[in-house]
Coordinates of C-alpha atoms in Angstrom, one line a residue:
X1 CA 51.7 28.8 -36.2
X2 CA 48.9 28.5 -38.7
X3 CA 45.6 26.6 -37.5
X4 CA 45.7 22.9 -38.2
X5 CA 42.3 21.7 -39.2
X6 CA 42.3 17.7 -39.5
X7 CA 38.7 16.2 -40.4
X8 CA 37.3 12.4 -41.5
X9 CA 35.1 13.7 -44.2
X10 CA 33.9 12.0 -47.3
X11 CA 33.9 13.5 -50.8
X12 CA 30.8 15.5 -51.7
X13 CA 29.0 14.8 -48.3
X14 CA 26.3 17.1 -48.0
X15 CA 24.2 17.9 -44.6
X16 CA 25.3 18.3 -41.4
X17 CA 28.9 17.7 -40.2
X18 CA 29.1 15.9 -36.5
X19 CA 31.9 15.7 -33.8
X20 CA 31.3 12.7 -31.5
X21 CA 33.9 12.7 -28.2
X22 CA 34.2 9.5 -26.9
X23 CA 34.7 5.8 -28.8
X24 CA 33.5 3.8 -25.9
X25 CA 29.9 1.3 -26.3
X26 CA 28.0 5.4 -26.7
X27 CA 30.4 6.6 -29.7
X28 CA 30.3 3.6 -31.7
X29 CA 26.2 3.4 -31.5
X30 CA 26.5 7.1 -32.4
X31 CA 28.7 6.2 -35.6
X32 CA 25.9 3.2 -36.3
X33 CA 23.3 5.7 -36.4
X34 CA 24.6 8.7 -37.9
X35 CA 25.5 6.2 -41.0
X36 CA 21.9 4.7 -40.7
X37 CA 20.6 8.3 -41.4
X38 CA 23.1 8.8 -44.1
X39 CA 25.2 11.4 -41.9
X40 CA 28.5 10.1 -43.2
X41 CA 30.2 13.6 -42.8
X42 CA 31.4 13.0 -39.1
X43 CA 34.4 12.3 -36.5
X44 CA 34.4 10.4 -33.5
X45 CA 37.8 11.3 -31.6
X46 CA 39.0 8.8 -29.0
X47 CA 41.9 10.1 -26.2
X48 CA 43.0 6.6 -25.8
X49 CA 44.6 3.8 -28.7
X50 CA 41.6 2.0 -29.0
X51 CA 38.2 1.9 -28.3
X52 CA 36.1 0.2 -26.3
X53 CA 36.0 3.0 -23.2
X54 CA 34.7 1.1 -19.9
X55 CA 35.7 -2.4 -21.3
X56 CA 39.1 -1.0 -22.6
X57 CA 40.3 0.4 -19.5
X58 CA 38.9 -2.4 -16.9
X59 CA 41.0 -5.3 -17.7
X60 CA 41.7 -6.5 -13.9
X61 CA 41.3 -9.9 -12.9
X62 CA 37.6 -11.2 -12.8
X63 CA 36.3 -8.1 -14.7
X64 CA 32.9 -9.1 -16.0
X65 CA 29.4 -7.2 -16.6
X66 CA 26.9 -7.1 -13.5
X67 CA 24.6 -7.1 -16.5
X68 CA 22.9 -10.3 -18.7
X69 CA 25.3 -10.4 -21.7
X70 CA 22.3 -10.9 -23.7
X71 CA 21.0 -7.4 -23.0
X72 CA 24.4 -5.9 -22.6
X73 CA 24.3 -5.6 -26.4
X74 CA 22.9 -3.2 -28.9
X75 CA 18.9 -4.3 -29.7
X76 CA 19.7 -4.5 -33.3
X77 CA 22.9 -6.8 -32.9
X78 CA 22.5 -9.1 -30.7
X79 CA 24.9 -11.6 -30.1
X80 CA 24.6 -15.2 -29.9
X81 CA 27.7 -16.3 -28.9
X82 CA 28.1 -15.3 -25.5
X83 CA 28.8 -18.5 -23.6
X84 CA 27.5 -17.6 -19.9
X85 CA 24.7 -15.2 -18.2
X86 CA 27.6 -12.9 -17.8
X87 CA 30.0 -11.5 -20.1
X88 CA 33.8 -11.0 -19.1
X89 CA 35.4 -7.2 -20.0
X90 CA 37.5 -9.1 -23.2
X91 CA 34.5 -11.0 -24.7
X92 CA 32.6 -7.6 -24.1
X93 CA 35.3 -5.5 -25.6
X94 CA 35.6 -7.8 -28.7
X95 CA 31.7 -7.4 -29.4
X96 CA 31.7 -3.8 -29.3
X97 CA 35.0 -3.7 -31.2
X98 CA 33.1 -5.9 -33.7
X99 CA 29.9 -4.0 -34.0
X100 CA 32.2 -1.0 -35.0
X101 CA 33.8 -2.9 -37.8
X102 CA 30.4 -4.8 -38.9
X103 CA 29.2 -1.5 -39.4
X104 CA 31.7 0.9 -40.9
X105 CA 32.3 3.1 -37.8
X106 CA 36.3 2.5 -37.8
X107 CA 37.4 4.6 -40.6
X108 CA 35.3 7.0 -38.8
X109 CA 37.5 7.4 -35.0
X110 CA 40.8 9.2 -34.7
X111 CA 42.8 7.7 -31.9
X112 CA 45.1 9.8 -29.7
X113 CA 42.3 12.9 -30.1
X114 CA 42.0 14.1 -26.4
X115 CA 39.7 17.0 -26.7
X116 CA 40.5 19.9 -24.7
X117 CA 38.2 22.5 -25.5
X118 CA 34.8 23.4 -27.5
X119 CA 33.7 27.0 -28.5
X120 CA 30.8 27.9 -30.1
X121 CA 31.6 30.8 -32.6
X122 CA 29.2 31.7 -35.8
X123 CA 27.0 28.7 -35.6
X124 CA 29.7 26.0 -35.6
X125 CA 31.6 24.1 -32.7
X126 CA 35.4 24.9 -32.8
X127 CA 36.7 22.0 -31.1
X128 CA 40.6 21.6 -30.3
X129 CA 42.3 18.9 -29.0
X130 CA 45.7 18.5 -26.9
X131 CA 48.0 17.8 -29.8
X132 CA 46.8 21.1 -31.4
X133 CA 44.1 19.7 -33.9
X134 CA 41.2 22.1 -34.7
X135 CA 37.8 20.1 -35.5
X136 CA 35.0 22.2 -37.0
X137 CA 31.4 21.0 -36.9
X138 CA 27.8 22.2 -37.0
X139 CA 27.3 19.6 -34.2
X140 CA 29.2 17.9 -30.9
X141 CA 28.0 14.8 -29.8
X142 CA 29.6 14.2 -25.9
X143 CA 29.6 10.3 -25.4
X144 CA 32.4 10.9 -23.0
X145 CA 31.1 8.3 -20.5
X146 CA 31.0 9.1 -16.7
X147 CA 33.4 5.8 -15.4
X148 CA 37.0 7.1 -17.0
X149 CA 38.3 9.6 -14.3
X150 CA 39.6 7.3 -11.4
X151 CA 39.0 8.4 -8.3
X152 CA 42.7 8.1 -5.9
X153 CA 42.4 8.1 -1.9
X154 CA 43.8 10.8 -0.2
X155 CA 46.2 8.6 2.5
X156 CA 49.2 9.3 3.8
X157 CA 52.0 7.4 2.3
X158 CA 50.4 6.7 -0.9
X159 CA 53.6 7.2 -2.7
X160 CA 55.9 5.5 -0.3
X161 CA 55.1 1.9 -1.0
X162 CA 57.6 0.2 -2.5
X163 CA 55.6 -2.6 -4.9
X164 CA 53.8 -2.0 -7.8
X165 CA 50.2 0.2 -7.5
X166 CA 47.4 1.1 -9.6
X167 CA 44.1 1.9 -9.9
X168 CA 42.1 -1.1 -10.9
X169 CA 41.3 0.6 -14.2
X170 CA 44.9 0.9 -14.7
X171 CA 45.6 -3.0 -13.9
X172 CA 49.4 -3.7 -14.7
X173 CA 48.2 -7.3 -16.9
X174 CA 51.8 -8.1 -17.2
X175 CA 51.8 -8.9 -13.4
X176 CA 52.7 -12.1 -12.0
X177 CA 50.6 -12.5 -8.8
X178 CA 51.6 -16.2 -8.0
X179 CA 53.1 -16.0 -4.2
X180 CA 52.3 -12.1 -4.1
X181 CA 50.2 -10.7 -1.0
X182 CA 47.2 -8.3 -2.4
X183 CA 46.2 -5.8 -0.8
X184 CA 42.6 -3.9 -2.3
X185 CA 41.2 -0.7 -0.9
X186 CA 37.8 -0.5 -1.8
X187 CA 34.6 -3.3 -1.7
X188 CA 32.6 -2.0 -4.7
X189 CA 31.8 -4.2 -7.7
X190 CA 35.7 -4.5 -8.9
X191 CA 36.5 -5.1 -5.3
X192 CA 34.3 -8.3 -5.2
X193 CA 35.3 -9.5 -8.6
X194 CA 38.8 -9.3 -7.7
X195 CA 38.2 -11.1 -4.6
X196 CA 36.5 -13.6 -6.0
X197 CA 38.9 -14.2 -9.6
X198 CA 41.9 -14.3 -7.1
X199 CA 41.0 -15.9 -3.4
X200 CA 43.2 -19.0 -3.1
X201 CA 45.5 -18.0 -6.1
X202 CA 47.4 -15.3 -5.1
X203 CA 50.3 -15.5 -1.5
X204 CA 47.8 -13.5 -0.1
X205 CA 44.7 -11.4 0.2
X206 CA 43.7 -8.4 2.2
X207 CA 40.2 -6.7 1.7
X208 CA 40.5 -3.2 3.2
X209 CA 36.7 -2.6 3.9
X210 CA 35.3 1.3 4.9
X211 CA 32.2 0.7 4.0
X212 CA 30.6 -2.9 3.6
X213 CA 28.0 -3.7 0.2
X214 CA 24.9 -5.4 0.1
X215 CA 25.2 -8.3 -2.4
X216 CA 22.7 -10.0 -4.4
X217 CA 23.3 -13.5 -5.4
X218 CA 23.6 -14.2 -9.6
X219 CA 24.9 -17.3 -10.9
X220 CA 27.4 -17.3 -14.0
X221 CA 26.0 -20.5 -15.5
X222 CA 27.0 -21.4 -19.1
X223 CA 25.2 -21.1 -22.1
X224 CA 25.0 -24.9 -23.7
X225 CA 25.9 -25.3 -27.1
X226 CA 22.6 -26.2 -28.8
X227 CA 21.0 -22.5 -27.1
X228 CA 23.5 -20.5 -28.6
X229 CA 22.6 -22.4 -31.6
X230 CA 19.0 -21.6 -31.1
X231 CA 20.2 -17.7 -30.5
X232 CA 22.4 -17.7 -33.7
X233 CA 19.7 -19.7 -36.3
X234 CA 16.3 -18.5 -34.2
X235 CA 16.2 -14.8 -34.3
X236 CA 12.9 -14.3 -33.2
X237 CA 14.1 -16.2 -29.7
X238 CA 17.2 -14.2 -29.1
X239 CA 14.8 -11.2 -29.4
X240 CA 12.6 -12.1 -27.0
X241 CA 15.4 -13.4 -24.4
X242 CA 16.8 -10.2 -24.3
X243 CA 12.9 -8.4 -23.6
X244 CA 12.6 -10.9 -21.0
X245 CA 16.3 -9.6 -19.8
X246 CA 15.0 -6.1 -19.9
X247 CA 12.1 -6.5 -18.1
X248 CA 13.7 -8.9 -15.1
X249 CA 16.2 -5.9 -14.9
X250 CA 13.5 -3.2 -14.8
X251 CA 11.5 -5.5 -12.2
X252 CA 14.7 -5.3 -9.9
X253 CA 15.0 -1.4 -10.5
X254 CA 11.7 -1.0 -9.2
X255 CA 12.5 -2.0 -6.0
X256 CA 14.6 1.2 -5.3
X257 CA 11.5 3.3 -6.4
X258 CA 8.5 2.0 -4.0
X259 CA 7.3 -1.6 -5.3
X260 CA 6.9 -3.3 -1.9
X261 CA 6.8 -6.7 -3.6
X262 CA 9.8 -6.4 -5.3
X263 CA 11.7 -4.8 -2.7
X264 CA 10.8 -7.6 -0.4
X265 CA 12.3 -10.1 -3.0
X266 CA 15.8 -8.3 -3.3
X267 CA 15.9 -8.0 0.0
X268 CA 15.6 -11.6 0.8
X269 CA 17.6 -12.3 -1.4
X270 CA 20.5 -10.2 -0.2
X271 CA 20.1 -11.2 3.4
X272 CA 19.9 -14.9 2.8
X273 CA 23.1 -14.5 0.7
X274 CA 24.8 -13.0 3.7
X275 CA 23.7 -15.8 5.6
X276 CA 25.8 -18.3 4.0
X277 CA 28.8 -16.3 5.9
X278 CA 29.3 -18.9 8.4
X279 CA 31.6 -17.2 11.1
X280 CA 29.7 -14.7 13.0
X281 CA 32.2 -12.0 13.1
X282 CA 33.0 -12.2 9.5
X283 CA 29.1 -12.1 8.5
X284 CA 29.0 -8.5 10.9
X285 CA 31.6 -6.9 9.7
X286 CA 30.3 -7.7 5.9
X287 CA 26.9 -6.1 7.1
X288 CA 25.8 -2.8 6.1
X289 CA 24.3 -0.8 8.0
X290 CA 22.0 0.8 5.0
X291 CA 18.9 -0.4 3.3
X292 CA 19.1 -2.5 0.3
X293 CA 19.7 -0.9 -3.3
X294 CA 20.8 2.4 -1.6
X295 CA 24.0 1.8 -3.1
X296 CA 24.5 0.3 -6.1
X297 CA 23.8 -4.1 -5.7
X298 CA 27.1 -6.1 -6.2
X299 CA 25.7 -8.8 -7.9
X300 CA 28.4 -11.9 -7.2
X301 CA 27.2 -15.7 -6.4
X302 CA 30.9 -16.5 -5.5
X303 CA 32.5 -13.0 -3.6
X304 CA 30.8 -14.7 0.1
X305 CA 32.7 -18.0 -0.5
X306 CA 36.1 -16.2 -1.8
X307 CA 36.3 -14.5 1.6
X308 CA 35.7 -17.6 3.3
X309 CA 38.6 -18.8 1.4
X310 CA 41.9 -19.5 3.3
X311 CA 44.4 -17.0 3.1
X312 CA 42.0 -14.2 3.3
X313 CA 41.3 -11.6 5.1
X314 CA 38.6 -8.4 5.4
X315 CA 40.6 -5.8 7.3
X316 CA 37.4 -3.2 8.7
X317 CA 39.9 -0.8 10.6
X318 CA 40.4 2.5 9.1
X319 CA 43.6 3.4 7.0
X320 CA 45.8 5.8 8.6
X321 CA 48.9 5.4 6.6
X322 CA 50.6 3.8 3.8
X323 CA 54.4 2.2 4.2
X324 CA 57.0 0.9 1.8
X325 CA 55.5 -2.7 3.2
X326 CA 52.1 -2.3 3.2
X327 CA 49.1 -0.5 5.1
X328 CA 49.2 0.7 8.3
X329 CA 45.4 0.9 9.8
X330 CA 44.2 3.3 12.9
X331 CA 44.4 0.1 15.8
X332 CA 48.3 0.3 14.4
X333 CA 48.8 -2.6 12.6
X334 CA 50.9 -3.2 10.0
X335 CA 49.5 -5.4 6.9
X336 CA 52.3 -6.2 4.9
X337 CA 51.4 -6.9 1.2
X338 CA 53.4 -7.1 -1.9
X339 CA 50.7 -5.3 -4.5
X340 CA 48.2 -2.8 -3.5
X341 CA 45.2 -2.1 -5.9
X342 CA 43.1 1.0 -5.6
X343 CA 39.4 -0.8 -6.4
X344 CA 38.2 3.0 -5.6
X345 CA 36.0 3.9 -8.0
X346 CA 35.4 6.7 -10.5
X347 CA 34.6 10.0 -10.3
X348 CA 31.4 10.0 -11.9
X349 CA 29.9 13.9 -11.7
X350 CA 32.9 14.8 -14.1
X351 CA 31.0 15.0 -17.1
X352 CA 32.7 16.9 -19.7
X353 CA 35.4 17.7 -17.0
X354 CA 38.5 18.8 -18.0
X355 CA 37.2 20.1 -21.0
X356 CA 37.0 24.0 -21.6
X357 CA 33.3 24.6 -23.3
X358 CA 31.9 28.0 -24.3
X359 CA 28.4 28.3 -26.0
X360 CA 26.6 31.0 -27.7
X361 CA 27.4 34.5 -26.2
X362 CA 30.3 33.8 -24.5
X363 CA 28.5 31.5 -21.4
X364 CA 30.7 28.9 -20.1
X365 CA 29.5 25.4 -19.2
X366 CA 31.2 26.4 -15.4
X367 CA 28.5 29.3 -15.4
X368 CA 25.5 27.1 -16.6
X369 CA 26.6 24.5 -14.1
X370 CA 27.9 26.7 -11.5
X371 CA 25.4 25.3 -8.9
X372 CA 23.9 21.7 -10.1
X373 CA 24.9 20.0 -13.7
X374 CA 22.0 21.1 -15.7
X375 CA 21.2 19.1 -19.1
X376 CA 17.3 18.9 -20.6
X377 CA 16.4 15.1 -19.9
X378 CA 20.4 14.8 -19.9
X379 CA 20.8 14.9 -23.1
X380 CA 20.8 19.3 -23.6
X381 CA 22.3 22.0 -22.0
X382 CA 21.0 25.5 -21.7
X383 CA 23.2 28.1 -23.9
X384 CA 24.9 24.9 -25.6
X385 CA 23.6 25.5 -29.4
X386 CA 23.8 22.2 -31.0
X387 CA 25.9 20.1 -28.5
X388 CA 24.1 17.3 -26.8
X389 CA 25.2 14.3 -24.4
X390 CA 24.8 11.0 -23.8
X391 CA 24.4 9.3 -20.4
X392 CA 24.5 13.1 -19.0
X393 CA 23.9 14.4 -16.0
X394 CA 20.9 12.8 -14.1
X395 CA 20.9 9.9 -16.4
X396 CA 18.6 6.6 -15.4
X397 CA 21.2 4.2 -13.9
X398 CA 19.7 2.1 -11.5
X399 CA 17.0 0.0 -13.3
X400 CA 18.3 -0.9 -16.8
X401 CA 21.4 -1.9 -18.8
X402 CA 22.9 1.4 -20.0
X403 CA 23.0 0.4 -23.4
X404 CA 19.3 0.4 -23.4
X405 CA 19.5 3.9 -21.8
X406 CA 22.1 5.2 -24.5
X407 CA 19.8 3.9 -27.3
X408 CA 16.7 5.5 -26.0
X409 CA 19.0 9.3 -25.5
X410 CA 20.9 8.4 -28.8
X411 CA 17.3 7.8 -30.7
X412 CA 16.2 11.2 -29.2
X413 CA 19.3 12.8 -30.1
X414 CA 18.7 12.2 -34.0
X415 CA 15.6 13.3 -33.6
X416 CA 17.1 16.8 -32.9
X417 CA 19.3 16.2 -35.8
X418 CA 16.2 15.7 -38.4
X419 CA 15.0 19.3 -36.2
X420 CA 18.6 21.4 -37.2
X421 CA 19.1 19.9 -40.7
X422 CA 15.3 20.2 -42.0
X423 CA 14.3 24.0 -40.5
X424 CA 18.4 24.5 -40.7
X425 CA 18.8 26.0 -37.3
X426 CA 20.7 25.5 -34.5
X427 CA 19.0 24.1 -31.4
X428 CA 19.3 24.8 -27.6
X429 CA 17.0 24.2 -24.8
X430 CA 15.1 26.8 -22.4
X431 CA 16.8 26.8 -19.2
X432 CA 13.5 27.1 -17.4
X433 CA 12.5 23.9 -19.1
X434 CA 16.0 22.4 -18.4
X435 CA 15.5 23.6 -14.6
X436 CA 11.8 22.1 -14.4
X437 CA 12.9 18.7 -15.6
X438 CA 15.7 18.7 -13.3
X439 CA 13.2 20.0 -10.3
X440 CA 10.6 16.9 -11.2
X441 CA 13.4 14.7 -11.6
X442 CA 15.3 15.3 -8.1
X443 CA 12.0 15.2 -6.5
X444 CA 11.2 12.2 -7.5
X445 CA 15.2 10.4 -6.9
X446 CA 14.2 11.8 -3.4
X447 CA 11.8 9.3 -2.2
X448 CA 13.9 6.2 -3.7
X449 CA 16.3 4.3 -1.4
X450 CA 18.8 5.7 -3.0
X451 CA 17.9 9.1 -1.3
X452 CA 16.2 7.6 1.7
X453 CA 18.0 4.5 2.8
X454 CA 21.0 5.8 4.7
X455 CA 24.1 6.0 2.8
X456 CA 26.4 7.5 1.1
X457 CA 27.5 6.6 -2.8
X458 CA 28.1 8.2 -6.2
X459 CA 24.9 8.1 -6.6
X460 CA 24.0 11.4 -4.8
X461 CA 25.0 14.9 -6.2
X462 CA 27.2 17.4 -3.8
X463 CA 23.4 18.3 -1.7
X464 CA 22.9 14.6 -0.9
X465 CA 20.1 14.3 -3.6
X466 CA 20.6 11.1 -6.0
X467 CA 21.9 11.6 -9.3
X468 CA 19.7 9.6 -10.8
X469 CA 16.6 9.8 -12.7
X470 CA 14.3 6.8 -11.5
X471 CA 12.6 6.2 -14.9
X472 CA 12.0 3.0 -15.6
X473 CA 13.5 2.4 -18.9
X474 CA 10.3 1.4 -20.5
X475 CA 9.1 4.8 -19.9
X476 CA 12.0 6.7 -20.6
X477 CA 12.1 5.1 -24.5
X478 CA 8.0 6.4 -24.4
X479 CA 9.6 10.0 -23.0
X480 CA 12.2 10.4 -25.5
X481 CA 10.1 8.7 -28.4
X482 CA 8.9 12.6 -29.5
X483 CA 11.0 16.2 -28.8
X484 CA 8.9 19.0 -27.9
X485 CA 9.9 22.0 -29.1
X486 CA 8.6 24.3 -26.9
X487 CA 10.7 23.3 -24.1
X488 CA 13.7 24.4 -27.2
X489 CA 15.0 27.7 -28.8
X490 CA 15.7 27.9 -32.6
X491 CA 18.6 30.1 -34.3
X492 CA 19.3 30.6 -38.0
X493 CA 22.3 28.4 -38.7
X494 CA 25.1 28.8 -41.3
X495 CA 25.5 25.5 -42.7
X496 CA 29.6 24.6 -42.8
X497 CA 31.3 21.2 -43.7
X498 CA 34.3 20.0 -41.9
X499 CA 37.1 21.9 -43.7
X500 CA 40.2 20.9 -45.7
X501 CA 43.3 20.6 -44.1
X502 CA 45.3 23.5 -43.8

């Protein structure tokens, strides 16, 4: 069967030709950008019908950004007609939906495009995806995201209940939950959303609880009418809102990374929120036994009163089993509910995974990454000519909006661009430089709380070091602001355009 070769490419484009996996809020700022810099001769291919990634996969009831809208956005589109602090998933979805239209990146994505492998083969990326399609491309762009593979409990019984079940990123919308009991395993951020969009309107609700979360207090108040005006006709003031959003959220960060100040804030702030539990064995058994921050904050002002809320429960007993009824837990009760939602997370170290890559000489990304996922300043992997990420491996997560993160990588990212197309070579970092960053890095994730406060989370890699890098994002966008090309190796490149179909 011959090769099929499909392609998105415009008529006489010249320079380089791009492959961008992944549609979600890091593909479309890609498309922005590679337009900006008159890169039109790209593809951005999307596994699922739409885009939107994150926001259009978690669609459950209550879904909403732990972020400020107003800094939730792109820095050069800012949008003034958010009408609360926080954004819900559809309101989110529809901006970055927009922001793709607004600035040509549609005709750009090819829906249905699950990639399943990239090889590297006389100085282009060959990559193919599952319906047989054959992509070829002097440069892959991973914005692949790290919240799409859902993470499913091992318990027994699993498949024996008898309602519906889902993941929470898998919500079944067409649900009627009037009179239903709910059952959720899980008390993350979609936990507490759920329990507090649905408390007192559903039959029923039962919280199954392994591990409890620290929460810090934010209140959803509305936007009034004449400061979206103001946001919309006064550009200058929805600028400076979302610096003043950027630096509340770095403040906050801080605290994980050693300001005693600020740390003594949050933590006042959790613990008084937690006070307002007022039955004494409710308020323990919603009391972690961690430090502050050392997982990630759920940041609700209403989840403390939903459990409060009649009709309510926080089951803390272990699952041991799963019946056609309900959930069995280790004391041997049975708690009979009618739907049971899996608020379990994601598996968030799968970056790339299940794709099959192969870089210059044969190497496999299993054999660069055989011990620790290795990525230069998570954005370049070692023996990976020309393929870069965003939000890779070791990313900053815990003190900034992401998108501020993704701009600053994304920025950095075109700057290796300018590097390939003007000295036309391909471009792969050092591993010893990529291994020295990642050294510095872990060190310094180590003396955070998120390494030193007692718990377990995503956050920390298979050694029980965090995950993260704890740059504030003011200094990342400094970091990233130049490329340094010793830490880099050059090889002649062959130029080649995304090919004609066959």
């Amino acid at each position: 069967m011959a090769k099929k070769v499909q392609h998105a490419r415009a008529a006489n484009d010249a320079g380089l030709s791009v492959v961008v996996i992944g549609a979600g809020i890091s593909g479309i700022l890609l498309g922005i950008k590679l337009r900006e810099r008159g890169i039109h001769d790209f593809v951005i291919l999307e596994k699922g019908a739409t885009l939107g990634g994150t926001w259009r996969d978690n669609m459950y009831p209550g879904a909403a950004c732990d972020v400020a809208a107003h800094s939730y956005v792109y820095s050069f589109a800012p949008n003034p007609a958010w009408k609360s602090r926080y954004a819900k998933a559809p309101d989110i979805w529809r901006y970055y939906n927009d922001c793709a239209r607004r600035y040509g990146v549609l005709p750009h994505i090819r829906y249905g495009q699950e990639v399943v492998s990239a090889d590297f083969r006389d100085d282009r990326w060959e990559v193919r995806t599952a319906d047989g399609g054959v992509f070829v491309a002097d440069v892959v762009i991973a914005a692949c995201g790290r919240l799409h593979h859902p993470m499913m409990p091992e318990i027994t019984g699993r498949d024996r209940f008898a309602g519906p079940s889902f993941h929470t990123s898998r919500w079944d919308r067409s649900l009627d939950l009037r009179g239903k009991r709910l059952g959720v395993i899980g008390t993350g951020s979609t936990a507490t959303q759920i329990v507090a969009a649905l408390a007192g309107e559903v039959g029923g609700l039962s919280l199954f609880q392994r591990t409890p979360q620290w929460v810090f207090p934010v209140a959803d108040t509305p936007i009034p009418w004449w400061k979206r005006l103001a946001y919309r006709f006064l550009p200058g003031h929805a600028s400076r809102y979302y610096y003043q959003l950027q630096r509340e959220t770095e403040t906050r960060g801080r605290a994980a990374t050693g300001d005693r100040d600020a740390r003594a804030a949050r933590d006042r702030q959790c613990t008084d929120a937690l006070a307002t539990v007022r039955d004494p064995e409710l308020r323990a058994r919603l009391t972690p036994d961690y430090e502050v921050g050392c997982k990630r904050l759920v940041m609700s002002g209403t989840f403390y009163e939903a459990v409060q809320k009649p009709g309510v429960q926080v089951v803390t007993d272990a699952i041991d089993h799963i019946t056609e009824n309900g959930i069995v837990t280790r004391d041997g009760t049975l708690h009979e509910v009618d739907v049971l939602a899996y608020a379990t997370g994601f598996d968030a170290h799968a970056y790339l995974r299940p794709m099959r890559i192969t870089g210059e000489d044969g190497i496999t990304l299993d054999q660069v990454w055989r011990d620790l996922p290795l990525a230069y300043r998570s954005i370049a992997i070692p023996h990976m000519p020309n393929l870069f990420l965003v939000n890779g491996p070791y990313s900053p997560g815990g003190s900034a909006s992401v998108v501020g993160i993704v701009e600053a990588q994304v920025d950095y990212i075109l700057k290796l661009l300018d590097r390939i197309e003007q000295a036309d070579v391909a471009i792969v970092p050092r591993e010893d430089a990529a291994r020295a960053w990642l050294d510095d890095v872990r060190e310094q994730a180590r003396g955070s709380v998120w390494g030193t406060g007692g718990c377990q989370s995503w956050y920390l890699d298979k050694t029980g070091t965090p995950s993260i890098d704890p740059t504030p994002l003011s200094e990342l966008v400094t970091q990233l602001a130049t490329v340094n090309l010793a830490d880099y190796r050059e090889r002649p490149r062959a130029p080649v355009r995304l090919g004609a179909a066959a």
